[in-house]
Amino acid sequence: SIFDVVTKVIDNNELPWTNLMSVLMDSCAVMRGPKCGVEVRLREKAPQLLDIDGDSCHHIHNAVRQLCKPFDYHVEGLLGDLHNDFKWSSDLRERLEEICFFLGVKYTAPERFVSHRWLSCYDVGISTSRTMDAYPVFYYGLLNKENKSVYLATVMQIYHKLEVSPEVRENIRNIHQKLQEKRKTLSKDGIDWKMRIVKKLFFLRPQTTSTLQFYLAVLPVFKHYILIFEMKEPKIHKLYDKQADIITEFFSYFIRPELLQD
Protein backbone atom coordinates (compact mmCIF):
# COMPACT_ATOMS: atom_id res chain seq x y z
CA SER A 1 0.00 0.00 0.00
CA ILE A 2 1.00 3.66 -0.22
CA PHE A 3 1.46 3.84 3.54
CA ASP A 4 3.69 0.73 3.61
CA VAL A 5 5.96 2.19 0.94
CA VAL A 6 6.33 5.49 2.79
CA THR A 7 6.86 3.69 6.12
CA LYS A 8 9.56 1.48 4.66
CA VAL A 9 11.49 4.47 3.35
CA ILE A 10 11.31 6.24 6.71
CA ASP A 11 12.13 3.17 8.80
CA ASN A 12 15.27 2.75 6.73
CA ASN A 13 16.28 6.28 7.76
CA GLU A 14 16.07 7.38 4.17
CA LEU A 15 13.63 10.10 5.17
CA PRO A 16 12.99 11.07 8.83
CA TRP A 17 9.36 11.74 9.71
CA THR A 18 10.28 15.21 10.88
CA ASN A 19 11.41 16.07 7.35
CA LEU A 20 8.11 15.01 5.80
CA MET A 21 6.72 18.29 4.47
CA SER A 22 3.92 17.20 2.19
CA VAL A 23 2.36 14.27 0.40
CA LEU A 24 1.04 14.40 -3.16
CA MET A 25 -1.26 11.64 -4.33
CA ASP A 26 -4.49 10.91 -6.12
CA SER A 27 -7.85 11.27 -4.33
CA CYS A 28 -7.89 7.54 -3.72
CA ALA A 29 -10.42 5.87 -1.41
CA VAL A 30 -7.72 4.61 0.96
CA MET A 31 -7.01 8.23 1.88
CA ARG A 32 -10.32 8.77 3.64
CA GLY A 33 -10.61 5.99 6.24
CA PRO A 34 -11.24 7.55 9.69
CA LYS A 35 -9.15 4.91 11.48
CA CYS A 36 -6.71 3.32 9.04
CA GLY A 37 -6.74 5.73 6.09
CA VAL A 38 -3.42 6.91 4.72
CA GLU A 39 -3.99 10.43 6.05
CA VAL A 40 -4.77 9.24 9.60
CA ARG A 41 -1.77 6.90 9.74
CA LEU A 42 0.60 9.50 8.34
CA ARG A 43 -0.48 12.01 10.97
CA GLU A 44 0.31 9.48 13.68
CA LYS A 45 3.95 9.60 12.58
CA ALA A 46 4.08 13.20 11.37
CA PRO A 47 1.59 15.37 13.32
CA GLN A 48 3.29 18.52 12.02
CA LEU A 49 1.64 18.07 8.61
CA LEU A 50 -0.71 20.98 8.02
CA ASP A 51 -2.94 19.53 5.33
CA ILE A 52 -3.29 16.37 3.30
CA ASP A 53 -5.66 16.55 0.40
CA GLY A 54 -6.41 15.09 -2.99
CA ASP A 55 -5.34 16.60 -6.30
CA SER A 56 -7.06 19.74 -7.50
CA CYS A 57 -8.26 18.21 -10.79
CA HIS A 58 -10.50 15.84 -8.84
CA HIS A 59 -11.82 18.80 -6.87
CA ILE A 60 -12.60 20.61 -10.12
CA HIS A 61 -14.38 17.52 -11.49
CA ASN A 62 -16.43 17.10 -8.31
CA ALA A 63 -17.33 20.79 -8.32
CA VAL A 64 -18.55 20.50 -11.92
CA ARG A 65 -20.68 17.49 -11.00
CA GLN A 66 -22.34 19.54 -8.26
CA LEU A 67 -22.85 22.42 -10.68
CA CYS A 68 -24.60 20.13 -13.19
CA LYS A 69 -26.60 18.19 -10.58
CA PRO A 70 -29.71 20.47 -10.61
CA PHE A 71 -30.20 19.70 -14.32
CA ASP A 72 -31.11 16.10 -13.40
CA TYR A 73 -28.73 14.44 -15.86
CA HIS A 74 -30.86 15.73 -18.75
CA VAL A 75 -28.09 16.39 -21.29
CA GLU A 76 -25.79 13.65 -19.98
CA GLY A 77 -28.55 11.07 -20.43
CA LEU A 78 -29.15 12.24 -24.00
CA LEU A 79 -25.44 12.02 -24.83
CA GLY A 80 -25.30 8.46 -23.53
CA ASP A 81 -28.46 7.42 -25.40
CA LEU A 82 -27.21 8.88 -28.69
CA HIS A 83 -23.88 7.06 -28.45
CA ASN A 84 -25.49 3.73 -27.59
CA ASP A 85 -28.16 4.10 -30.27
CA PHE A 86 -25.59 4.36 -33.08
CA LYS A 87 -22.82 2.24 -31.56
CA TRP A 88 -23.99 -1.15 -32.84
CA SER A 89 -25.79 -0.06 -36.02
CA SER A 90 -23.64 0.76 -39.03
CA ASP A 91 -26.68 1.38 -41.27
CA LEU A 92 -28.06 4.01 -38.88
CA ARG A 93 -24.67 5.71 -38.79
CA GLU A 94 -24.67 5.78 -42.60
CA ARG A 95 -28.13 7.36 -42.67
CA LEU A 96 -27.03 10.00 -40.14
CA GLU A 97 -23.90 10.75 -42.16
CA GLU A 98 -26.01 11.21 -45.30
CA ILE A 99 -28.35 13.61 -43.51
CA CYS A 100 -25.40 15.61 -42.19
CA PHE A 101 -24.04 15.84 -45.73
CA PHE A 102 -27.35 17.14 -47.13
CA LEU A 103 -27.71 19.65 -44.29
CA GLY A 104 -24.14 20.91 -44.66
CA VAL A 105 -23.25 19.80 -41.12
CA LYS A 106 -19.88 18.20 -40.39
CA TYR A 107 -20.52 14.58 -39.44
CA THR A 108 -18.95 12.95 -36.40
CA ALA A 109 -20.18 9.75 -34.82
CA PRO A 110 -21.80 10.33 -31.41
CA GLU A 111 -19.07 10.16 -28.80
CA ARG A 112 -19.25 8.22 -25.57
CA PHE A 113 -20.09 10.14 -22.40
CA VAL A 114 -18.19 8.79 -19.37
CA SER A 115 -19.39 10.20 -16.07
CA HIS A 116 -16.10 9.62 -14.21
CA ARG A 117 -13.86 11.13 -16.91
CA TRP A 118 -12.90 14.73 -16.22
CA LEU A 119 -15.44 17.08 -17.83
CA SER A 120 -16.58 14.42 -20.30
CA CYS A 121 -19.88 16.27 -20.63
CA TYR A 122 -18.07 19.29 -22.05
CA ASP A 123 -15.91 17.27 -24.45
CA VAL A 124 -18.83 15.26 -25.84
CA GLY A 125 -21.14 18.28 -25.76
CA ILE A 126 -18.95 20.20 -28.22
CA SER A 127 -19.39 17.67 -31.04
CA THR A 128 -23.05 17.10 -30.14
CA SER A 129 -23.76 20.82 -30.33
CA ARG A 130 -22.28 20.94 -33.82
CA THR A 131 -24.58 18.16 -35.07
CA MET A 132 -27.63 19.07 -32.97
CA ASP A 133 -29.63 20.17 -36.03
CA ALA A 134 -29.04 16.83 -37.75
CA TYR A 135 -30.42 14.64 -34.95
CA PRO A 136 -34.05 15.87 -35.08
CA VAL A 137 -34.07 15.52 -38.88
CA PHE A 138 -32.73 11.97 -38.52
CA TYR A 139 -35.12 10.81 -35.79
CA TYR A 140 -38.05 12.40 -37.58
CA GLY A 141 -37.74 9.54 -40.07
CA LEU A 142 -38.33 7.00 -37.26
CA LEU A 143 -41.57 8.57 -35.99
CA ASN A 144 -45.05 7.24 -36.66
CA LYS A 145 -47.52 9.33 -38.67
CA GLU A 146 -49.17 10.84 -35.61
CA ASN A 147 -45.91 12.12 -34.13
CA LYS A 148 -44.68 13.31 -37.52
CA SER A 149 -47.57 15.73 -37.78
CA VAL A 150 -46.80 17.01 -34.27
CA TYR A 151 -43.07 17.56 -34.78
CA LEU A 152 -43.03 18.64 -38.45
CA ALA A 153 -42.69 22.29 -37.40
CA THR A 154 -39.36 21.57 -35.68
CA VAL A 155 -37.90 19.97 -38.82
CA MET A 156 -39.18 22.78 -41.03
CA GLN A 157 -37.60 25.32 -38.70
CA ILE A 158 -34.24 23.57 -39.13
CA TYR A 159 -34.71 23.50 -42.93
CA HIS A 160 -35.35 27.25 -43.00
CA LYS A 161 -32.43 27.94 -40.67
CA LEU A 162 -29.98 25.97 -42.85
CA GLU A 163 -31.61 27.13 -46.12
CA VAL A 164 -32.25 23.58 -47.31
CA SER A 165 -33.41 23.50 -50.94
CA PRO A 166 -36.45 21.50 -52.16
CA GLU A 167 -34.14 19.08 -53.97
CA VAL A 168 -32.22 18.35 -50.77
CA ARG A 169 -35.45 17.93 -48.83
CA GLU A 170 -36.51 15.28 -51.35
CA ASN A 171 -33.24 13.42 -50.81
CA ILE A 172 -33.80 13.53 -47.05
CA ARG A 173 -37.37 12.29 -47.57
CA ASN A 174 -35.93 9.22 -49.33
CA ILE A 175 -33.72 8.59 -46.30
CA HIS A 176 -36.78 8.87 -44.05
CA GLN A 177 -38.48 6.16 -46.09
CA LYS A 178 -35.50 3.85 -45.48
CA LEU A 179 -35.68 4.65 -41.78
CA GLN A 180 -39.38 3.75 -41.74
CA GLU A 181 -38.43 0.31 -43.10
CA LYS A 182 -35.85 0.07 -40.33
CA ARG A 183 -38.49 0.99 -37.75
CA LYS A 184 -40.57 -2.06 -38.68
CA THR A 185 -37.73 -4.35 -37.56
CA LEU A 186 -37.18 -2.68 -34.19
CA SER A 187 -38.19 -4.35 -30.95
CA LYS A 188 -40.45 -2.61 -28.45
CA ASP A 189 -37.41 -1.82 -26.30
CA GLY A 190 -35.66 -0.35 -29.33
CA ILE A 191 -38.61 1.88 -30.14
CA ASP A 192 -38.94 2.99 -26.50
CA TRP A 193 -35.21 3.82 -26.47
CA LYS A 194 -35.56 6.02 -29.54
CA MET A 195 -38.70 7.70 -28.22
CA ARG A 196 -36.75 8.71 -25.11
CA ILE A 197 -34.27 10.47 -27.40
CA VAL A 198 -37.11 11.99 -29.46
CA LYS A 199 -38.66 13.45 -26.32
CA LYS A 200 -35.49 15.45 -25.57
CA LEU A 201 -34.86 16.42 -29.20
CA PHE A 202 -38.42 17.60 -29.91
CA PHE A 203 -40.79 17.98 -26.95
CA LEU A 204 -38.08 19.13 -24.51
CA ARG A 205 -35.88 20.75 -27.15
CA PRO A 206 -35.74 24.21 -25.46
CA GLN A 207 -34.57 22.62 -22.21
CA THR A 208 -32.04 20.44 -24.04
CA THR A 209 -30.49 23.23 -26.09
CA SER A 210 -30.40 25.78 -23.26
CA THR A 211 -28.80 23.32 -20.82
CA LEU A 212 -26.23 22.24 -23.39
CA GLN A 213 -25.36 25.85 -24.22
CA PHE A 214 -25.01 26.61 -20.51
CA TYR A 215 -22.52 23.75 -20.19
CA LEU A 216 -20.54 24.92 -23.20
CA ALA A 217 -20.43 28.50 -21.86
CA VAL A 218 -19.41 27.76 -18.28
CA LEU A 219 -17.42 24.51 -18.27
CA PRO A 220 -14.46 25.84 -20.34
CA VAL A 221 -13.53 27.86 -17.25
CA PHE A 222 -12.72 24.58 -15.50
CA LYS A 223 -11.44 22.73 -18.58
CA HIS A 224 -8.61 25.23 -19.11
CA TYR A 225 -7.33 24.54 -15.60
CA ILE A 226 -7.22 20.78 -16.14
CA LEU A 227 -5.39 21.24 -19.45
CA ILE A 228 -2.68 23.25 -17.67
CA PHE A 229 -2.46 20.63 -14.94
CA GLU A 230 -2.00 17.80 -17.47
CA MET A 231 0.69 19.45 -19.62
CA LYS A 232 4.00 17.63 -19.97
CA GLU A 233 5.99 20.68 -18.91
CA PRO A 234 5.83 21.56 -15.18
CA LYS A 235 3.23 24.28 -14.64
CA ILE A 236 2.92 24.11 -10.87
CA HIS A 237 3.90 27.77 -10.56
CA LYS A 238 0.82 28.74 -12.59
CA LEU A 239 -1.76 26.64 -10.77
CA TYR A 240 -2.45 29.03 -7.90
CA ASP A 241 -2.99 31.96 -10.26
CA LYS A 242 -5.22 29.78 -12.42
CA GLN A 243 -7.26 28.71 -9.39
CA ALA A 244 -7.80 32.36 -8.48
CA ASP A 245 -8.83 33.10 -12.08
CA ILE A 246 -11.34 30.23 -12.05
CA ILE A 247 -13.01 31.42 -8.87
CA THR A 248 -13.15 35.03 -10.03
CA GLU A 249 -14.44 34.22 -13.50
CA PHE A 250 -17.03 31.76 -12.20
CA PHE A 251 -18.32 34.20 -9.58
CA SER A 252 -18.55 36.89 -12.25
CA TYR A 253 -21.46 34.96 -13.80
CA PHE A 254 -23.49 35.58 -10.64
CA ILE A 255 -21.94 38.66 -8.93
CA ARG A 256 -21.48 42.16 -10.25
CA PRO A 257 -17.88 42.58 -11.57
CA GLU A 258 -17.15 45.67 -9.47
CA LEU A 259 -17.59 43.57 -6.31
CA LEU A 260 -14.83 41.19 -7.46
CA GLN A 261 -12.12 43.73 -8.17
CA ASP A 262 -10.37 43.23 -4.84
CSV table of C-alpha atoms in Angstrom, one decimal:
chain,number,residue,atom,x,y,z
A,1,SER,CA,0.0,0.0,0.0
A,2,ILE,CA,1.0,3.7,-0.2
A,3,PHE,CA,1.5,3.8,3.5
A,4,ASP,CA,3.7,0.7,3.6
A,5,VAL,CA,6.0,2.2,0.9
A,6,VAL,CA,6.3,5.5,2.8
A,7,THR,CA,6.9,3.7,6.1
A,8,LYS,CA,9.6,1.5,4.7
A,9,VAL,CA,11.5,4.5,3.3
A,10,ILE,CA,11.3,6.2,6.7
A,11,ASP,CA,12.1,3.2,8.8
A,12,ASN,CA,15.3,2.8,6.7
A,13,ASN,CA,16.3,6.3,7.8
A,14,GLU,CA,16.1,7.4,4.2
A,15,LEU,CA,13.6,10.1,5.2
A,16,PRO,CA,13.0,11.1,8.8
A,17,TRP,CA,9.4,11.7,9.7
A,18,THR,CA,10.3,15.2,10.9
A,19,ASN,CA,11.4,16.1,7.3
A,20,LEU,CA,8.1,15.0,5.8
A,21,MET,CA,6.7,18.3,4.5
A,22,SER,CA,3.9,17.2,2.2
A,23,VAL,CA,2.4,14.3,0.4
A,24,LEU,CA,1.0,14.4,-3.2
A,25,MET,CA,-1.3,11.6,-4.3
A,26,ASP,CA,-4.5,10.9,-6.1
A,27,SER,CA,-7.8,11.3,-4.3
A,28,CYS,CA,-7.9,7.5,-3.7
A,29,ALA,CA,-10.4,5.9,-1.4
A,30,VAL,CA,-7.7,4.6,1.0
A,31,MET,CA,-7.0,8.2,1.9
A,32,ARG,CA,-10.3,8.8,3.6
A,33,GLY,CA,-10.6,6.0,6.2
A,34,PRO,CA,-11.2,7.6,9.7
A,35,LYS,CA,-9.1,4.9,11.5
A,36,CYS,CA,-6.7,3.3,9.0
A,37,GLY,CA,-6.7,5.7,6.1
A,38,VAL,CA,-3.4,6.9,4.7
A,39,GLU,CA,-4.0,10.4,6.1
A,40,VAL,CA,-4.8,9.2,9.6
A,41,ARG,CA,-1.8,6.9,9.7
A,42,LEU,CA,0.6,9.5,8.3
A,43,ARG,CA,-0.5,12.0,11.0
A,44,GLU,CA,0.3,9.5,13.7
A,45,LYS,CA,4.0,9.6,12.6
A,46,ALA,CA,4.1,13.2,11.4
A,47,PRO,CA,1.6,15.4,13.3
A,48,GLN,CA,3.3,18.5,12.0
A,49,LEU,CA,1.6,18.1,8.6
A,50,LEU,CA,-0.7,21.0,8.0
A,51,ASP,CA,-2.9,19.5,5.3
A,52,ILE,CA,-3.3,16.4,3.3
A,53,ASP,CA,-5.7,16.5,0.4
A,54,GLY,CA,-6.4,15.1,-3.0
A,55,ASP,CA,-5.3,16.6,-6.3
A,56,SER,CA,-7.1,19.7,-7.5
A,57,CYS,CA,-8.3,18.2,-10.8
A,58,HIS,CA,-10.5,15.8,-8.8
A,59,HIS,CA,-11.8,18.8,-6.9
A,60,ILE,CA,-12.6,20.6,-10.1
A,61,HIS,CA,-14.4,17.5,-11.5
A,62,ASN,CA,-16.4,17.1,-8.3
A,63,ALA,CA,-17.3,20.8,-8.3
A,64,VAL,CA,-18.6,20.5,-11.9
A,65,ARG,CA,-20.7,17.5,-11.0
A,66,GLN,CA,-22.3,19.5,-8.3
A,67,LEU,CA,-22.8,22.4,-10.7
A,68,CYS,CA,-24.6,20.1,-13.2
A,69,LYS,CA,-26.6,18.2,-10.6
A,70,PRO,CA,-29.7,20.5,-10.6
A,71,PHE,CA,-30.2,19.7,-14.3
A,72,ASP,CA,-31.1,16.1,-13.4
A,73,TYR,CA,-28.7,14.4,-15.9
A,74,HIS,CA,-30.9,15.7,-18.7
A,75,VAL,CA,-28.1,16.4,-21.3
A,76,GLU,CA,-25.8,13.7,-20.0
A,77,GLY,CA,-28.5,11.1,-20.4
A,78,LEU,CA,-29.1,12.2,-24.0
A,79,LEU,CA,-25.4,12.0,-24.8
A,80,GLY,CA,-25.3,8.5,-23.5
A,81,ASP,CA,-28.5,7.4,-25.4
A,82,LEU,CA,-27.2,8.9,-28.7
A,83,HIS,CA,-23.9,7.1,-28.4
A,84,ASN,CA,-25.5,3.7,-27.6
A,85,ASP,CA,-28.2,4.1,-30.3
A,86,PHE,CA,-25.6,4.4,-33.1
A,87,LYS,CA,-22.8,2.2,-31.6
A,88,TRP,CA,-24.0,-1.1,-32.8
A,89,SER,CA,-25.8,-0.1,-36.0
A,90,SER,CA,-23.6,0.8,-39.0
A,91,ASP,CA,-26.7,1.4,-41.3
A,92,LEU,CA,-28.1,4.0,-38.9
A,93,ARG,CA,-24.7,5.7,-38.8
A,94,GLU,CA,-24.7,5.8,-42.6
A,95,ARG,CA,-28.1,7.4,-42.7
A,96,LEU,CA,-27.0,10.0,-40.1
A,97,GLU,CA,-23.9,10.7,-42.2
A,98,GLU,CA,-26.0,11.2,-45.3
A,99,ILE,CA,-28.3,13.6,-43.5
A,100,CYS,CA,-25.4,15.6,-42.2
A,101,PHE,CA,-24.0,15.8,-45.7
A,102,PHE,CA,-27.3,17.1,-47.1
A,103,LEU,CA,-27.7,19.6,-44.3
A,104,GLY,CA,-24.1,20.9,-44.7
A,105,VAL,CA,-23.2,19.8,-41.1
A,106,LYS,CA,-19.9,18.2,-40.4
A,107,TYR,CA,-20.5,14.6,-39.4
A,108,THR,CA,-18.9,13.0,-36.4
A,109,ALA,CA,-20.2,9.7,-34.8
A,110,PRO,CA,-21.8,10.3,-31.4
A,111,GLU,CA,-19.1,10.2,-28.8
A,112,ARG,CA,-19.3,8.2,-25.6
A,113,PHE,CA,-20.1,10.1,-22.4
A,114,VAL,CA,-18.2,8.8,-19.4
A,115,SER,CA,-19.4,10.2,-16.1
A,116,HIS,CA,-16.1,9.6,-14.2
A,117,ARG,CA,-13.9,11.1,-16.9
A,118,TRP,CA,-12.9,14.7,-16.2
A,119,LEU,CA,-15.4,17.1,-17.8
A,120,SER,CA,-16.6,14.4,-20.3
A,121,CYS,CA,-19.9,16.3,-20.6
A,122,TYR,CA,-18.1,19.3,-22.1
A,123,ASP,CA,-15.9,17.3,-24.5
A,124,VAL,CA,-18.8,15.3,-25.8
A,125,GLY,CA,-21.1,18.3,-25.8
A,126,ILE,CA,-19.0,20.2,-28.2
A,127,SER,CA,-19.4,17.7,-31.0
A,128,THR,CA,-23.1,17.1,-30.1
A,129,SER,CA,-23.8,20.8,-30.3
A,130,ARG,CA,-22.3,20.9,-33.8
A,131,THR,CA,-24.6,18.2,-35.1
A,132,MET,CA,-27.6,19.1,-33.0
A,133,ASP,CA,-29.6,20.2,-36.0
A,134,ALA,CA,-29.0,16.8,-37.8
A,135,TYR,CA,-30.4,14.6,-35.0
A,136,PRO,CA,-34.1,15.9,-35.1
A,137,VAL,CA,-34.1,15.5,-38.9
A,138,PHE,CA,-32.7,12.0,-38.5
A,139,TYR,CA,-35.1,10.8,-35.8
A,140,TYR,CA,-38.1,12.4,-37.6
A,141,GLY,CA,-37.7,9.5,-40.1
A,142,LEU,CA,-38.3,7.0,-37.3
A,143,LEU,CA,-41.6,8.6,-36.0
A,144,ASN,CA,-45.0,7.2,-36.7
A,145,LYS,CA,-47.5,9.3,-38.7
A,146,GLU,CA,-49.2,10.8,-35.6
A,147,ASN,CA,-45.9,12.1,-34.1
A,148,LYS,CA,-44.7,13.3,-37.5
A,149,SER,CA,-47.6,15.7,-37.8
A,150,VAL,CA,-46.8,17.0,-34.3
A,151,TYR,CA,-43.1,17.6,-34.8
A,152,LEU,CA,-43.0,18.6,-38.5
A,153,ALA,CA,-42.7,22.3,-37.4
A,154,THR,CA,-39.4,21.6,-35.7
A,155,VAL,CA,-37.9,20.0,-38.8
A,156,MET,CA,-39.2,22.8,-41.0
A,157,GLN,CA,-37.6,25.3,-38.7
A,158,ILE,CA,-34.2,23.6,-39.1
A,159,TYR,CA,-34.7,23.5,-42.9
A,160,HIS,CA,-35.3,27.3,-43.0
A,161,LYS,CA,-32.4,27.9,-40.7
A,162,LEU,CA,-30.0,26.0,-42.8
A,163,GLU,CA,-31.6,27.1,-46.1
A,164,VAL,CA,-32.2,23.6,-47.3
A,165,SER,CA,-33.4,23.5,-50.9
A,166,PRO,CA,-36.5,21.5,-52.2
A,167,GLU,CA,-34.1,19.1,-54.0
A,168,VAL,CA,-32.2,18.3,-50.8
A,169,ARG,CA,-35.5,17.9,-48.8
A,170,GLU,CA,-36.5,15.3,-51.4
A,171,ASN,CA,-33.2,13.4,-50.8
A,172,ILE,CA,-33.8,13.5,-47.1
A,173,ARG,CA,-37.4,12.3,-47.6
A,174,ASN,CA,-35.9,9.2,-49.3
A,175,ILE,CA,-33.7,8.6,-46.3
A,176,HIS,CA,-36.8,8.9,-44.1
A,177,GLN,CA,-38.5,6.2,-46.1
A,178,LYS,CA,-35.5,3.9,-45.5
A,179,LEU,CA,-35.7,4.6,-41.8
A,180,GLN,CA,-39.4,3.8,-41.7
A,181,GLU,CA,-38.4,0.3,-43.1
A,182,LYS,CA,-35.9,0.1,-40.3
A,183,ARG,CA,-38.5,1.0,-37.8
A,184,LYS,CA,-40.6,-2.1,-38.7
A,185,THR,CA,-37.7,-4.4,-37.6
A,186,LEU,CA,-37.2,-2.7,-34.2
A,187,SER,CA,-38.2,-4.3,-31.0
A,188,LYS,CA,-40.5,-2.6,-28.5
A,189,ASP,CA,-37.4,-1.8,-26.3
A,190,GLY,CA,-35.7,-0.3,-29.3
A,191,ILE,CA,-38.6,1.9,-30.1
A,192,ASP,CA,-38.9,3.0,-26.5
A,193,TRP,CA,-35.2,3.8,-26.5
A,194,LYS,CA,-35.6,6.0,-29.5
A,195,MET,CA,-38.7,7.7,-28.2
A,196,ARG,CA,-36.7,8.7,-25.1
A,197,ILE,CA,-34.3,10.5,-27.4
A,198,VAL,CA,-37.1,12.0,-29.5
A,199,LYS,CA,-38.7,13.5,-26.3
A,200,LYS,CA,-35.5,15.4,-25.6
A,201,LEU,CA,-34.9,16.4,-29.2
A,202,PHE,CA,-38.4,17.6,-29.9
A,203,PHE,CA,-40.8,18.0,-27.0
A,204,LEU,CA,-38.1,19.1,-24.5
A,205,ARG,CA,-35.9,20.7,-27.2
A,206,PRO,CA,-35.7,24.2,-25.5
A,207,GLN,CA,-34.6,22.6,-22.2
A,208,THR,CA,-32.0,20.4,-24.0
A,209,THR,CA,-30.5,23.2,-26.1
A,210,SER,CA,-30.4,25.8,-23.3
A,211,THR,CA,-28.8,23.3,-20.8
A,212,LEU,CA,-26.2,22.2,-23.4
A,213,GLN,CA,-25.4,25.9,-24.2
A,214,PHE,CA,-25.0,26.6,-20.5
A,215,TYR,CA,-22.5,23.8,-20.2
A,216,LEU,CA,-20.5,24.9,-23.2
A,217,ALA,CA,-20.4,28.5,-21.9
A,218,VAL,CA,-19.4,27.8,-18.3
A,219,LEU,CA,-17.4,24.5,-18.3
A,220,PRO,CA,-14.5,25.8,-20.3
A,221,VAL,CA,-13.5,27.9,-17.2
A,222,PHE,CA,-12.7,24.6,-15.5
A,223,LYS,CA,-11.4,22.7,-18.6
A,224,HIS,CA,-8.6,25.2,-19.1
A,225,TYR,CA,-7.3,24.5,-15.6
A,226,ILE,CA,-7.2,20.8,-16.1
A,227,LEU,CA,-5.4,21.2,-19.5
A,228,ILE,CA,-2.7,23.2,-17.7
A,229,PHE,CA,-2.5,20.6,-14.9
A,230,GLU,CA,-2.0,17.8,-17.5
A,231,MET,CA,0.7,19.5,-19.6
A,232,LYS,CA,4.0,17.6,-20.0
A,233,GLU,CA,6.0,20.7,-18.9
A,234,PRO,CA,5.8,21.6,-15.2
A,235,LYS,CA,3.2,24.3,-14.6
A,236,ILE,CA,2.9,24.1,-10.9
A,237,HIS,CA,3.9,27.8,-10.6
A,238,LYS,CA,0.8,28.7,-12.6
A,239,LEU,CA,-1.8,26.6,-10.8
A,240,TYR,CA,-2.4,29.0,-7.9
A,241,ASP,CA,-3.0,32.0,-10.3
A,242,LYS,CA,-5.2,29.8,-12.4
A,243,GLN,CA,-7.3,28.7,-9.4
A,244,ALA,CA,-7.8,32.4,-8.5
A,245,ASP,CA,-8.8,33.1,-12.1
A,246,ILE,CA,-11.3,30.2,-12.1
A,247,ILE,CA,-13.0,31.4,-8.9
A,248,THR,CA,-13.1,35.0,-10.0
A,249,GLU,CA,-14.4,34.2,-13.5
A,250,PHE,CA,-17.0,31.8,-12.2
A,251,PHE,CA,-18.3,34.2,-9.6
A,252,SER,CA,-18.5,36.9,-12.2
A,253,TYR,CA,-21.5,35.0,-13.8
A,254,PHE,CA,-23.5,35.6,-10.6
A,255,ILE,CA,-21.9,38.7,-8.9
A,256,ARG,CA,-21.5,42.2,-10.2
A,257,PRO,CA,-17.9,42.6,-11.6
A,258,GLU,CA,-17.2,45.7,-9.5
A,259,LEU,CA,-17.6,43.6,-6.3
A,260,LEU,CA,-14.8,41.2,-7.5
A,261,GLN,CA,-12.1,43.7,-8.2
A,262,ASP,CA,-10.4,43.2,-4.8
